[in-house]
Amino acid sequence: MTWTEPAARRALRPPADYRLAASVRSLTFSPYDPCARIAAGTFWYATRTPAGPATLALRSGGGELLAEGYGPGADWVVERADAIAGLRDDLTGFAELAAAHPLVARLAAQHRGRRMPATGQVFPRLLRAIFEQKVTGKEAYRAYAATVRHFGEPAPGPMQPLLLPPGPEVVAAAPYWVFHPFGVEQRRADTLRRAAAVADRLERCADSTEATRRLTAIAGIGPWTAAEVVRIAYGDPDAVSVGDYHVPNTVAWALAGEARGDDARMLALLEPFRGHRGRVCGLLEAAGIQAPKFGPRAPIRSFARF
């Protein structure tokens, strides 16, 4: 069955200032992500659900957000479409916190239509996060895209080519050297395979706190990787990527005018926004704020990320 017609449909009522592309962009690795993309105003998201493969299409129009699901998992993904779109994002108390800093207040107003999505799925984001450890974004995307295509399975629906992310069972069963041609060394390949082997337990975590505890218990996964995962899987607005090469500098520059900062300084500056610290980092990223660069312009590897 080709599943070119939607098997489930749902109309959502987003806030008047809601911005679809800004809200779901974090679910795409690049404009060429093989599993998720924005095309002609529609967000396409391919995933594996307990009911089977599915593709979710989200498009805005007439004050509504139309969610359409394709494939055996259509009902499952459409039922969660509001969370994936960021419409369950709870901004309670953030306006008051943001008001304490003029830049954060301005960015919160400028990007008020941006919501944080929550996919409810751990392993697809974990796959990407492990590939992002200790390498440049370009290298990480190349490894991610090559892995998806290696295990490639077409996603249901009319948007082609769109592929399903690999299932954890096939990743766990793959020998580590399968990933070598994709630029993935044994350390990251083994981390990925270990995580895939316990993916079913990770998916049963009740919240981001439990997920962080279970994730960081896996050899090769530290606070940075866990934060990257729970911010997307659970829409955790407080998840901060401790251990990143760039984020502490960005936060120090944006919030204190300091060109460089370490994790301790970053966390101190973000403390007034506790509960929404990850949201503040997301606003700085969305605004394109970067600390000044010193020295020769060369690719910087984020060796701290783990």
Short mmCIF file of C-alpha atoms in Angstrom, two decimals:
data_model
loop_
_atom_site.label_atom_id
_atom_site.label_comp_id
_atom_site.label_asym_id
_atom_site.label_seq_id
_atom_site.Cartn_x
_atom_site.Cartn_y
_atom_site.Cartn_z
CA MET A 1 0.00 0.00 0.00
CA THR A 2 1.47 3.38 -1.02
CA TRP A 3 -0.38 5.52 1.55
CA THR A 4 -0.45 8.56 -0.72
CA GLU A 5 -3.71 9.74 0.84
CA PRO A 6 -3.99 10.84 4.48
CA ALA A 7 -5.39 8.18 6.79
CA ALA A 8 -6.05 10.66 9.60
CA ARG A 9 -6.72 14.38 9.73
CA ARG A 10 -7.12 16.94 12.50
CA ALA A 11 -7.59 20.72 12.59
CA LEU A 12 -5.75 22.52 15.37
CA ARG A 13 -6.28 26.06 16.63
CA PRO A 14 -2.90 27.66 17.33
CA PRO A 15 -2.52 31.08 18.97
CA ALA A 16 -2.87 33.99 16.55
CA ASP A 17 0.87 34.73 16.69
CA TYR A 18 1.96 31.11 16.16
CA ARG A 19 4.72 30.53 13.58
CA LEU A 20 4.92 27.01 12.22
CA ALA A 21 8.35 27.10 10.58
CA ALA A 22 10.03 28.76 13.56
CA SER A 23 8.49 26.22 15.93
CA VAL A 24 9.36 23.02 14.07
CA ARG A 25 12.73 24.02 12.61
CA SER A 26 14.55 22.33 15.50
CA LEU A 27 13.10 19.02 14.30
CA THR A 28 15.07 19.28 11.06
CA PHE A 29 18.82 18.76 10.88
CA SER A 30 19.12 20.86 7.74
CA PRO A 31 16.92 21.93 4.81
CA TYR A 32 17.89 18.58 3.26
CA ASP A 33 17.11 16.37 6.25
CA PRO A 34 16.00 13.01 4.79
CA CYS A 35 13.44 12.49 7.59
CA ALA A 36 11.95 15.96 8.15
CA ARG A 37 11.69 19.07 6.01
CA ILE A 38 9.73 22.21 5.32
CA ALA A 39 8.55 22.50 1.72
CA ALA A 40 6.08 24.99 0.22
CA GLY A 41 4.82 25.99 3.66
CA THR A 42 4.22 22.41 4.84
CA PHE A 43 6.24 20.60 7.48
CA TRP A 44 6.77 16.92 6.73
CA TYR A 45 7.89 14.64 9.55
CA ALA A 46 8.60 10.93 9.08
CA THR A 47 8.79 8.68 12.12
CA ARG A 48 8.22 5.21 13.49
CA THR A 49 5.34 4.80 15.91
CA PRO A 50 4.12 1.87 18.03
CA ALA A 51 1.46 1.40 15.34
CA GLY A 52 3.93 1.43 12.45
CA PRO A 53 5.59 3.93 10.10
CA ALA A 54 3.96 7.34 9.74
CA THR A 55 4.41 10.73 8.13
CA LEU A 56 2.90 13.85 9.63
CA ALA A 57 2.14 16.88 7.45
CA LEU A 58 1.47 20.22 9.15
CA ARG A 59 0.31 23.31 7.26
CA SER A 60 -1.17 26.62 8.38
CA GLY A 61 -4.15 28.27 6.77
CA GLY A 62 -7.25 30.24 7.68
CA GLY A 63 -6.26 30.53 11.32
CA GLU A 64 -5.96 26.76 11.64
CA LEU A 65 -3.11 24.29 11.64
CA LEU A 66 -4.07 21.25 9.60
CA ALA A 67 -2.47 17.97 10.64
CA GLU A 68 -2.58 15.04 8.23
CA GLY A 69 -1.16 11.60 8.90
CA TYR A 70 -0.07 8.97 6.41
CA GLY A 71 0.75 5.32 6.92
CA PRO A 72 -0.12 2.69 9.55
CA GLY A 73 0.86 5.07 12.36
CA ALA A 74 -1.26 7.97 11.07
CA ASP A 75 -3.69 8.03 14.01
CA TRP A 76 -0.82 7.91 16.52
CA VAL A 77 1.08 10.79 14.98
CA VAL A 78 -1.98 12.97 14.34
CA GLU A 79 -3.11 12.52 17.94
CA ARG A 80 0.25 14.00 18.99
CA ALA A 81 0.38 16.62 16.26
CA ASP A 82 -0.24 19.50 18.66
CA ALA A 83 2.76 18.50 20.79
CA ILE A 84 4.98 18.03 17.74
CA ALA A 85 3.90 21.47 16.52
CA GLY A 86 4.78 22.98 19.90
CA LEU A 87 1.21 23.79 20.88
CA ARG A 88 1.57 22.06 24.25
CA ASP A 89 4.54 24.26 25.10
CA ASP A 90 3.90 25.86 28.50
CA LEU A 91 5.21 29.43 28.71
CA THR A 92 3.78 30.04 32.17
CA GLY A 93 5.98 32.48 34.05
CA PHE A 94 8.41 33.09 31.21
CA ALA A 95 7.26 36.63 30.41
CA GLU A 96 7.99 37.72 33.97
CA LEU A 97 11.44 36.09 33.92
CA ALA A 98 12.27 37.53 30.50
CA ALA A 99 11.38 41.04 31.65
CA ALA A 100 14.37 41.00 33.99
CA HIS A 101 16.83 41.27 31.07
CA PRO A 102 16.28 43.75 28.22
CA LEU A 103 17.71 41.52 25.49
CA VAL A 104 15.77 38.45 26.57
CA ALA A 105 12.61 40.54 26.86
CA ARG A 106 13.12 41.89 23.33
CA LEU A 107 13.81 38.44 21.86
CA ALA A 108 10.82 36.94 23.65
CA ALA A 109 8.61 39.60 22.04
CA GLN A 110 10.19 39.25 18.60
CA HIS A 111 9.92 35.46 18.61
CA ARG A 112 6.68 35.11 20.55
CA GLY A 113 5.22 32.90 17.82
CA ARG A 114 7.98 30.33 18.31
CA ARG A 115 7.00 27.29 20.38
CA MET A 116 9.07 24.34 21.60
CA PRO A 117 8.02 21.02 20.05
CA ALA A 118 7.81 17.74 21.94
CA THR A 119 7.96 14.63 19.78
CA GLY A 120 7.50 12.14 22.61
CA GLN A 121 10.20 9.97 21.01
CA VAL A 122 13.73 9.62 22.37
CA PHE A 123 15.69 7.44 19.97
CA PRO A 124 15.30 9.45 16.73
CA ARG A 125 16.76 12.54 18.42
CA LEU A 126 19.39 10.47 20.22
CA LEU A 127 20.61 9.12 16.88
CA ARG A 128 21.32 12.63 15.69
CA ALA A 129 22.79 13.82 19.01
CA ILE A 130 25.34 11.01 19.17
CA PHE A 131 26.51 11.84 15.65
CA GLU A 132 26.92 15.48 16.75
CA GLN A 133 29.33 14.57 19.54
CA LYS A 134 32.82 16.07 19.14
CA VAL A 135 32.56 16.97 15.44
CA THR A 136 31.48 19.90 13.30
CA GLY A 137 27.86 20.27 12.29
CA LYS A 138 28.75 19.45 8.69
CA GLU A 139 30.42 16.19 9.67
CA ALA A 140 27.53 15.28 11.96
CA TYR A 141 24.92 15.88 9.26
CA ARG A 142 26.90 13.83 6.74
CA ALA A 143 27.03 10.88 9.15
CA TYR A 144 23.35 11.20 10.06
CA ALA A 145 22.12 11.47 6.47
CA ALA A 146 24.34 8.61 5.28
CA THR A 147 23.11 6.38 8.11
CA VAL A 148 19.46 7.13 7.36
CA ARG A 149 20.00 6.35 3.68
CA HIS A 150 21.96 3.18 4.46
CA PHE A 151 19.03 1.77 6.42
CA GLY A 152 16.70 3.66 4.10
CA GLU A 153 13.01 2.87 4.09
CA PRO A 154 10.65 5.21 2.22
CA ALA A 155 8.22 7.06 4.44
CA PRO A 156 4.51 6.84 3.66
CA GLY A 157 2.85 9.79 1.99
CA PRO A 158 3.21 11.92 -1.13
CA MET A 159 6.38 13.81 -0.10
CA GLN A 160 9.23 11.95 -1.76
CA PRO A 161 12.03 11.36 -1.23
CA LEU A 162 11.34 11.21 2.49
CA LEU A 163 12.83 8.40 4.57
CA LEU A 164 12.01 6.88 7.93
CA PRO A 165 14.67 7.10 10.62
CA PRO A 166 16.30 3.73 11.21
CA GLY A 167 14.69 1.60 13.88
CA PRO A 168 16.75 0.93 17.00
CA GLU A 169 16.69 -2.81 16.41
CA VAL A 170 18.57 -2.58 13.11
CA VAL A 171 21.05 -0.09 14.55
CA ALA A 172 21.72 -2.30 17.57
CA ALA A 173 22.30 -5.31 15.33
CA ALA A 174 24.73 -3.51 13.00
CA PRO A 175 28.48 -4.06 13.62
CA TYR A 176 30.36 -0.86 14.47
CA TRP A 177 32.31 -0.88 11.21
CA VAL A 178 29.10 -0.34 9.22
CA PHE A 179 29.26 3.31 10.31
CA HIS A 180 32.93 3.87 9.39
CA PRO A 181 32.26 4.90 5.75
CA PHE A 182 29.97 7.61 7.15
CA GLY A 183 32.81 9.20 9.14
CA VAL A 184 31.76 7.66 12.46
CA GLU A 185 34.58 6.21 14.55
CA GLN A 186 34.15 3.16 16.78
CA ARG A 187 33.54 5.16 19.97
CA ARG A 188 30.43 6.93 18.66
CA ALA A 189 29.29 3.84 16.76
CA ASP A 190 29.46 1.75 19.92
CA THR A 191 27.64 4.45 21.90
CA LEU A 192 24.87 4.47 19.31
CA ARG A 193 24.58 0.69 19.32
CA ARG A 194 24.44 0.57 23.14
CA ALA A 195 21.71 3.21 23.17
CA ALA A 196 19.76 1.41 20.46
CA ALA A 197 19.85 -1.81 22.47
CA VAL A 198 17.97 -0.16 25.35
CA ALA A 199 15.79 2.15 23.25
CA ASP A 200 12.59 0.50 24.42
CA ARG A 201 13.39 1.41 28.04
CA LEU A 202 14.33 4.95 27.04
CA GLU A 203 11.02 5.42 25.26
CA ARG A 204 9.13 4.42 28.42
CA CYS A 205 10.59 7.24 30.50
CA ALA A 206 7.85 9.29 32.13
CA ASP A 207 9.58 12.66 31.87
CA SER A 208 12.81 14.43 31.01
CA THR A 209 14.26 13.87 34.48
CA GLU A 210 13.95 10.11 34.22
CA ALA A 211 15.14 10.17 30.62
CA THR A 212 18.22 12.20 31.55
CA ARG A 213 19.07 9.73 34.30
CA ARG A 214 18.74 6.73 32.01
CA LEU A 215 20.55 8.38 29.13
CA THR A 216 23.56 9.43 31.18
CA ALA A 217 23.82 5.90 32.59
CA ILE A 218 24.77 4.73 29.09
CA ALA A 219 28.54 4.76 28.44
CA GLY A 220 29.35 7.51 25.96
CA ILE A 221 26.37 9.72 26.79
CA GLY A 222 26.86 12.76 28.99
CA PRO A 223 24.91 15.88 29.98
CA TRP A 224 25.27 17.56 26.57
CA THR A 225 23.74 14.66 24.65
CA ALA A 226 20.99 14.13 27.21
CA ALA A 227 19.98 17.80 27.11
CA GLU A 228 19.87 17.80 23.31
CA VAL A 229 17.52 14.82 23.44
CA VAL A 230 15.10 15.80 26.21
CA ARG A 231 14.68 19.34 24.86
CA ILE A 232 13.13 17.83 21.73
CA ALA A 233 11.60 14.58 22.95
CA TYR A 234 9.89 16.17 25.98
CA GLY A 235 9.91 19.84 25.00
CA ASP A 236 11.91 20.53 28.17
CA PRO A 237 12.32 24.34 28.28
CA ASP A 238 14.97 24.16 31.00
CA ALA A 239 17.38 21.72 29.30
CA VAL A 240 20.80 23.38 28.90
CA SER A 241 23.51 21.79 26.75
CA VAL A 242 26.33 21.82 29.27
CA GLY A 243 29.62 20.93 27.61
CA ASP A 244 29.03 22.70 24.31
CA TYR A 245 31.93 24.61 22.75
CA HIS A 246 29.88 27.58 21.56
CA VAL A 247 26.84 28.01 23.83
CA PRO A 248 28.67 29.29 26.96
CA ASN A 249 30.35 31.99 24.86
CA THR A 250 27.05 32.94 23.25
CA VAL A 251 25.29 33.22 26.61
CA ALA A 252 28.15 35.18 28.19
CA TRP A 253 28.25 37.60 25.26
CA ALA A 254 24.48 38.07 25.00
CA LEU A 255 23.67 38.38 28.69
CA ALA A 256 26.81 39.99 30.10
CA GLY A 257 28.81 41.41 27.17
CA GLU A 258 31.64 38.97 27.87
CA ALA A 259 33.31 37.49 24.79
CA ARG A 260 34.09 34.18 26.48
CA GLY A 261 32.48 32.08 29.16
CA ASP A 262 32.66 28.57 30.56
CA ASP A 263 29.85 26.28 31.69
CA ALA A 264 29.86 27.65 35.22
CA ARG A 265 29.53 31.23 33.98
CA MET A 266 26.81 30.23 31.54
CA LEU A 267 24.77 28.52 34.25
CA ALA A 268 25.18 31.48 36.58
CA LEU A 269 23.91 33.88 33.93
CA LEU A 270 20.99 31.60 33.10
CA GLU A 271 20.00 30.98 36.72
CA PRO A 272 17.49 33.89 36.82
CA PHE A 273 15.61 32.09 34.02
CA ARG A 274 15.48 28.70 35.76
CA GLY A 275 12.61 26.69 34.38
CA HIS A 276 13.17 28.26 30.97
CA ARG A 277 16.96 28.25 30.64
CA GLY A 278 16.89 26.12 27.49
CA ARG A 279 14.25 28.43 26.02
CA VAL A 280 16.57 31.41 26.51
CA CYS A 281 19.39 29.57 24.72
CA GLY A 282 16.96 28.77 21.91
CA LEU A 283 15.99 32.43 21.56
CA LEU A 284 19.66 33.44 21.31
CA GLU A 285 20.16 30.85 18.60
CA ALA A 286 17.02 31.89 16.72
CA ALA A 287 18.25 35.50 16.78
CA GLY A 288 21.61 34.44 15.33
CA ILE A 289 23.57 35.89 18.26
CA GLN A 290 27.20 34.78 18.38
CA ALA A 291 30.18 35.77 20.49
CA PRO A 292 33.03 37.55 18.69
CA LYS A 293 35.45 35.23 16.94
CA PHE A 294 39.16 35.51 17.63
CA GLY A 295 42.06 34.07 15.68
CA PRO A 296 42.11 32.48 12.21
CA ARG A 297 38.83 31.42 10.69
CA ALA A 298 38.95 27.65 10.73
CA PRO A 299 36.50 24.83 11.48
CA ILE A 300 36.14 24.42 15.24
CA ARG A 301 35.49 20.95 16.59
CA SER A 302 33.27 20.84 19.65
CA PHE A 303 35.43 18.41 21.55
CA ALA A 304 33.64 19.13 24.83
CA ARG A 305 30.31 17.73 23.62
CA PHE A 306 29.50 14.36 25.13
#
